[in-house]
Amino acid sequence: MTTAPFPTPVRPARRRRHARLIAALTALVGACAEAAGEVYGPIAAAPPGQEAVAVETLSCVRVAMSAPLLLDWARSEDTARWPQVVVREDAASRRTYAARCALADARDAVHRSGPDRGPVPLPTVEQGAAMDVVSAGDEVAARWRDDPQEAAALVLELAAGGELTADEVLDAAVDAEVVCGLLALSQARTAAMSDPSTVAELCLAAVPYLARAVALASVDLD
């Protein structure tokens, strides 16, 4: 009697793996535009000769305050939806993490033996490995803004060395874009008591970052 092997779990496309995050980012883009419209709409509807126009910035503030919680919730929902995939991602990350730690440890040893080591302590091996991922994500995100094809080539180049995986570099790039968008929204909340037009502009300034985060969360390079 023979038994059939267990089927290998299907790895979902990145747009499915991050579906809740993508949906939340898309909703946030719409909320930013709607909130900005509550500032610009009354101005557009006012008679040409009217100097003072009452506008509403409360929606901009609400979007800025709720955005981080919304995106954190979406990430947790994606994790809950794909538990087996998360386990495989964690395992792959540990393998590449070990390679990064070995590299960071070697660099640390070189710096320790150097004659000009400064008073600022070097990062630990673990910190250095994490910094490598963040740095790679930042660089990919920056290139994506100008040339997505060049950024995709960089991801594959970084993954070819075996220290990083394409998915974790792309995920770090998503994080970089999301943070930039959230910072713009945070500035909008700070400016809410001063200049409504500035608030609206900052809400809209977050949109390109959020839209690029959607693109990076959706792209597959395998």
mmCIF file of C-alpha atoms in Angstrom:
data_model
loop_
_atom_site.group_PDB
_atom_site.id
_atom_site.type_symbol
_atom_site.label_atom_id
_atom_site.label_comp_id
_atom_site.label_asym_id
_atom_site.label_seq_id
_atom_site.Cartn_x
_atom_site.Cartn_y
_atom_site.Cartn_z
ATOM 1 C CA MET A 1 0.000 0.000 0.000
ATOM 2 C CA THR A 2 1.392 3.351 -0.968
ATOM 3 C CA THR A 3 0.443 6.692 0.428
ATOM 4 C CA ALA A 4 0.328 9.886 -1.516
ATOM 5 C CA PRO A 5 2.786 12.562 -0.367
ATOM 6 C CA PHE A 6 1.403 15.595 1.375
ATOM 7 C CA PRO A 7 0.876 18.400 -1.127
ATOM 8 C CA THR A 8 3.274 21.280 -0.872
ATOM 9 C CA PRO A 9 1.456 24.404 0.313
ATOM 10 C CA VAL A 10 0.976 26.877 -2.485
ATOM 11 C CA ARG A 11 2.874 30.108 -2.060
ATOM 12 C CA PRO A 12 0.448 32.945 -2.744
ATOM 13 C CA ALA A 13 1.186 35.855 -4.978
ATOM 14 C CA ARG A 14 2.365 38.861 -2.997
ATOM 15 C CA ARG A 15 -0.813 40.785 -3.764
ATOM 16 C CA ARG A 16 -2.766 37.990 -2.052
ATOM 17 C CA ARG A 17 -0.268 37.609 0.774
ATOM 18 C CA HIS A 18 -0.628 41.336 1.533
ATOM 19 C CA ALA A 19 -4.239 41.726 0.410
ATOM 20 C CA ARG A 20 -5.535 43.338 3.602
ATOM 21 C CA LEU A 21 -2.614 45.767 3.724
ATOM 22 C CA ILE A 22 -3.119 46.673 0.070
ATOM 23 C CA ALA A 23 -6.835 47.204 0.664
ATOM 24 C CA ALA A 24 -6.111 49.378 3.708
ATOM 25 C CA LEU A 25 -3.562 51.451 1.792
ATOM 26 C CA THR A 26 -6.018 51.917 -1.062
ATOM 27 C CA ALA A 27 -8.745 53.005 1.349
ATOM 28 C CA LEU A 28 -6.282 55.398 2.953
ATOM 29 C CA VAL A 29 -5.471 56.963 -0.426
ATOM 30 C CA GLY A 30 -9.185 57.616 -0.932
ATOM 31 C CA ALA A 31 -9.567 58.984 2.597
ATOM 32 C CA CYS A 32 -6.686 61.412 2.043
ATOM 33 C CA ALA A 33 -8.253 62.695 -1.159
ATOM 34 C CA GLU A 34 -11.686 63.002 0.442
ATOM 35 C CA ALA A 35 -10.284 64.847 3.465
ATOM 36 C CA ALA A 36 -8.394 67.269 1.232
ATOM 37 C CA GLY A 37 -11.569 67.780 -0.779
ATOM 38 C CA GLU A 38 -13.330 69.015 2.351
ATOM 39 C CA VAL A 39 -10.815 71.858 2.383
ATOM 40 C CA TYR A 40 -10.730 72.666 -1.317
ATOM 41 C CA GLY A 41 -14.405 72.011 -2.088
ATOM 42 C CA PRO A 42 -15.880 74.935 -0.132
ATOM 43 C CA ILE A 43 -13.229 77.252 -1.544
ATOM 44 C CA ALA A 44 -14.144 76.198 -5.079
ATOM 45 C CA ALA A 45 -17.862 76.642 -4.356
ATOM 46 C CA ALA A 46 -17.533 80.113 -2.786
ATOM 47 C CA PRO A 47 -18.332 83.210 -4.837
ATOM 48 C CA PRO A 48 -15.254 84.808 -6.437
ATOM 49 C CA GLY A 49 -15.511 87.930 -4.307
ATOM 50 C CA GLN A 50 -15.759 86.129 -0.969
ATOM 51 C CA GLU A 51 -12.534 86.504 1.002
ATOM 52 C CA ALA A 52 -13.093 84.266 4.029
ATOM 53 C CA VAL A 53 -14.305 80.706 3.422
ATOM 54 C CA ALA A 54 -15.132 78.268 6.218
ATOM 55 C CA VAL A 55 -13.445 74.905 5.637
ATOM 56 C CA GLU A 56 -13.222 71.670 7.610
ATOM 57 C CA THR A 57 -9.894 70.038 8.559
ATOM 58 C CA LEU A 58 -11.261 67.524 11.061
ATOM 59 C CA SER A 59 -11.277 64.734 8.482
ATOM 60 C CA CYS A 60 -7.584 65.338 7.755
ATOM 61 C CA VAL A 61 -6.834 64.994 11.458
ATOM 62 C CA ARG A 62 -8.911 61.832 11.702
ATOM 63 C CA VAL A 63 -7.119 60.257 8.755
ATOM 64 C CA ALA A 64 -3.728 61.136 10.234
ATOM 65 C CA MET A 65 -4.621 59.683 13.632
ATOM 66 C CA SER A 66 -6.261 56.499 12.373
ATOM 67 C CA ALA A 67 -3.806 55.596 9.593
ATOM 68 C CA PRO A 68 -1.141 53.819 11.708
ATOM 69 C CA LEU A 69 -3.756 51.761 13.550
ATOM 70 C CA LEU A 70 -5.504 50.873 10.298
ATOM 71 C CA LEU A 71 -2.295 49.628 8.702
ATOM 72 C CA ASP A 72 -1.210 47.698 11.795
ATOM 73 C CA TRP A 73 -4.607 45.987 11.866
ATOM 74 C CA ALA A 74 -4.312 45.116 8.170
ATOM 75 C CA ARG A 75 -0.873 43.561 8.685
ATOM 76 C CA SER A 76 -2.138 41.441 11.559
ATOM 77 C CA GLU A 77 -5.077 40.305 9.429
ATOM 78 C CA ASP A 78 -2.736 39.253 6.611
ATOM 79 C CA THR A 79 -0.628 37.321 9.117
ATOM 80 C CA ALA A 80 -3.709 35.539 10.462
ATOM 81 C CA ARG A 81 -4.921 34.684 6.960
ATOM 82 C CA TRP A 82 -1.660 33.025 5.886
ATOM 83 C CA PRO A 83 -0.180 31.365 8.996
ATOM 84 C CA GLN A 84 1.699 28.651 7.074
ATOM 85 C CA VAL A 85 3.190 31.201 4.715
ATOM 86 C CA VAL A 86 4.278 33.314 7.686
ATOM 87 C CA VAL A 87 6.057 30.297 9.154
ATOM 88 C CA ARG A 88 7.912 29.692 5.876
ATOM 89 C CA GLU A 89 8.803 33.372 5.609
ATOM 90 C CA ASP A 90 10.157 33.338 9.154
ATOM 91 C CA ALA A 91 12.223 30.238 8.387
ATOM 92 C CA ALA A 92 13.666 31.842 5.245
ATOM 93 C CA SER A 93 14.367 35.026 7.175
ATOM 94 C CA ARG A 94 16.253 33.063 9.830
ATOM 95 C CA ARG A 95 18.402 31.425 7.164
ATOM 96 C CA THR A 96 19.269 34.727 5.572
ATOM 97 C CA TYR A 97 19.525 36.316 9.007
ATOM 98 C CA ALA A 98 22.233 33.805 9.898
ATOM 99 C CA ALA A 99 24.166 34.783 6.777
ATOM 100 C CA ARG A 100 23.806 38.469 7.584
ATOM 101 C CA CYS A 101 24.901 37.879 11.172
ATOM 102 C CA ALA A 102 28.004 36.057 9.996
ATOM 103 C CA LEU A 103 28.847 38.948 7.678
ATOM 104 C CA ALA A 104 28.144 41.556 10.357
ATOM 105 C CA ASP A 105 30.225 39.579 12.858
ATOM 106 C CA ALA A 106 33.160 39.551 10.447
ATOM 107 C CA ARG A 107 32.859 43.298 9.925
ATOM 108 C CA ASP A 108 32.635 43.802 13.675
ATOM 109 C CA ALA A 109 35.832 41.822 14.196
ATOM 110 C CA VAL A 110 37.654 43.948 11.626
ATOM 111 C CA HIS A 111 36.513 47.163 13.325
ATOM 112 C CA ARG A 112 37.480 45.872 16.763
ATOM 113 C CA SER A 113 41.016 45.219 15.581
ATOM 114 C CA GLY A 114 41.394 48.581 13.864
ATOM 115 C CA PRO A 115 43.570 51.273 15.489
ATOM 116 C CA ASP A 116 41.129 54.124 14.928
ATOM 117 C CA ARG A 117 37.991 52.746 16.494
ATOM 118 C CA GLY A 118 35.960 55.704 17.757
ATOM 119 C CA PRO A 119 34.092 56.084 21.035
ATOM 120 C CA VAL A 120 30.678 55.363 19.464
ATOM 121 C CA PRO A 121 29.886 51.660 20.038
ATOM 122 C CA LEU A 122 29.417 49.551 16.936
ATOM 123 C CA PRO A 123 26.012 47.948 16.436
ATOM 124 C CA THR A 124 25.605 44.396 17.624
ATOM 125 C CA VAL A 125 25.585 41.589 15.096
ATOM 126 C CA GLU A 126 21.791 41.391 15.294
ATOM 127 C CA GLN A 127 21.407 45.157 14.939
ATOM 128 C CA GLY A 128 23.760 45.206 11.974
ATOM 129 C CA ALA A 129 21.796 42.460 10.248
ATOM 130 C CA ALA A 130 18.512 44.298 10.770
ATOM 131 C CA MET A 131 20.077 47.531 9.527
ATOM 132 C CA ASP A 132 21.105 45.759 6.317
ATOM 133 C CA VAL A 133 17.471 44.869 5.589
ATOM 134 C CA VAL A 134 16.226 48.394 6.303
ATOM 135 C CA SER A 135 18.996 49.942 4.215
ATOM 136 C CA ALA A 136 18.227 47.646 1.290
ATOM 137 C CA GLY A 137 14.533 48.484 1.516
ATOM 138 C CA ASP A 138 15.235 52.217 1.626
ATOM 139 C CA GLU A 139 17.431 52.006 -1.460
ATOM 140 C CA VAL A 140 14.886 49.970 -3.413
ATOM 141 C CA ALA A 141 12.073 52.362 -2.450
ATOM 142 C CA ALA A 142 14.155 55.373 -3.538
ATOM 143 C CA ARG A 143 14.924 53.813 -6.903
ATOM 144 C CA TRP A 144 11.317 52.714 -7.394
ATOM 145 C CA ARG A 145 10.239 56.355 -7.349
ATOM 146 C CA ASP A 146 12.333 57.046 -10.445
ATOM 147 C CA ASP A 147 12.582 53.707 -12.260
ATOM 148 C CA PRO A 148 10.633 50.603 -11.095
ATOM 149 C CA GLN A 149 12.530 48.346 -13.503
ATOM 150 C CA GLU A 150 15.863 49.489 -12.110
ATOM 151 C CA ALA A 151 14.544 48.944 -8.583
ATOM 152 C CA ALA A 152 13.385 45.420 -9.480
ATOM 153 C CA ALA A 153 16.825 44.636 -10.872
ATOM 154 C CA LEU A 154 18.370 45.866 -7.624
ATOM 155 C CA VAL A 155 16.109 43.555 -5.598
ATOM 156 C CA LEU A 156 17.241 40.552 -7.635
ATOM 157 C CA GLU A 157 20.866 41.640 -7.295
ATOM 158 C CA LEU A 158 20.540 41.922 -3.513
ATOM 159 C CA ALA A 159 18.825 38.528 -3.281
ATOM 160 C CA ALA A 160 21.447 36.833 -5.474
ATOM 161 C CA GLY A 161 24.021 37.007 -2.680
ATOM 162 C CA GLY A 162 21.949 34.757 -0.430
ATOM 163 C CA GLU A 163 21.965 37.120 2.539
ATOM 164 C CA LEU A 164 18.556 38.587 1.710
ATOM 165 C CA THR A 165 15.415 37.286 0.054
ATOM 166 C CA ALA A 166 13.573 39.245 -2.609
ATOM 167 C CA ASP A 167 10.394 39.263 -0.530
ATOM 168 C CA GLU A 168 11.993 40.698 2.589
ATOM 169 C CA VAL A 169 13.712 43.437 0.569
ATOM 170 C CA LEU A 170 10.400 44.308 -1.071
ATOM 171 C CA ASP A 171 8.643 44.227 2.306
ATOM 172 C CA ALA A 172 11.264 46.597 3.709
ATOM 173 C CA ALA A 173 10.689 48.889 0.722
ATOM 174 C CA VAL A 174 6.941 48.819 1.440
ATOM 175 C CA ASP A 175 7.688 49.831 5.023
ATOM 176 C CA ALA A 176 9.888 52.705 3.824
ATOM 177 C CA GLU A 177 7.119 54.113 1.631
ATOM 178 C CA VAL A 178 4.448 53.642 4.308
ATOM 179 C CA VAL A 179 6.556 55.467 6.886
ATOM 180 C CA CYS A 180 7.060 58.407 4.513
ATOM 181 C CA GLY A 181 3.315 58.586 3.936
ATOM 182 C CA LEU A 182 2.547 58.410 7.645
ATOM 183 C CA LEU A 183 5.075 61.151 8.371
ATOM 184 C CA ALA A 184 3.323 63.427 5.871
ATOM 185 C CA LEU A 185 0.001 62.707 7.576
ATOM 186 C CA SER A 186 1.557 63.383 10.957
ATOM 187 C CA GLN A 187 2.671 66.788 9.715
ATOM 188 C CA ALA A 188 -0.866 67.409 8.470
ATOM 189 C CA ARG A 189 -2.209 66.798 11.960
ATOM 190 C CA THR A 190 0.333 69.224 13.423
ATOM 191 C CA ALA A 191 -0.574 71.915 10.882
ATOM 192 C CA ALA A 192 -4.331 71.524 11.396
ATOM 193 C CA MET A 193 -4.593 74.524 13.733
ATOM 194 C CA SER A 194 -2.677 76.906 11.482
ATOM 195 C CA ASP A 195 -3.309 76.702 7.735
ATOM 196 C CA PRO A 196 -6.091 74.519 6.232
ATOM 197 C CA SER A 197 -4.504 74.636 2.779
ATOM 198 C CA THR A 198 -1.246 73.257 4.172
ATOM 199 C CA VAL A 199 -3.182 70.487 5.900
ATOM 200 C CA ALA A 200 -4.838 69.493 2.630
ATOM 201 C CA GLU A 201 -1.544 69.604 0.745
ATOM 202 C CA LEU A 202 0.131 67.358 3.303
ATOM 203 C CA CYS A 203 -2.757 64.886 3.120
ATOM 204 C CA LEU A 204 -2.278 64.749 -0.632
ATOM 205 C CA ALA A 205 1.516 64.565 -0.264
ATOM 206 C CA ALA A 206 1.063 61.231 1.520
ATOM 207 C CA VAL A 207 -0.778 59.703 -1.435
ATOM 208 C CA PRO A 208 2.197 58.989 -3.774
ATOM 209 C CA TYR A 209 4.023 57.158 -0.977
ATOM 210 C CA LEU A 210 0.968 55.063 -0.149
ATOM 211 C CA ALA A 211 0.386 54.286 -3.821
ATOM 212 C CA ARG A 212 4.001 53.134 -4.249
ATOM 213 C CA ALA A 213 3.609 50.971 -1.154
ATOM 214 C CA VAL A 214 0.677 49.260 -2.898
ATOM 215 C CA ALA A 215 2.793 48.642 -5.989
ATOM 216 C CA LEU A 216 5.706 47.246 -3.963
ATOM 217 C CA ALA A 217 3.377 45.021 -1.914
ATOM 218 C CA SER A 218 1.909 43.627 -5.146
ATOM 219 C CA VAL A 219 5.021 42.980 -7.208
ATOM 220 C CA ASP A 220 6.337 39.441 -7.700
ATOM 221 C CA LEU A 221 9.870 38.905 -8.976
ATOM 222 C CA ASP A 222 10.083 35.106 -8.764
#
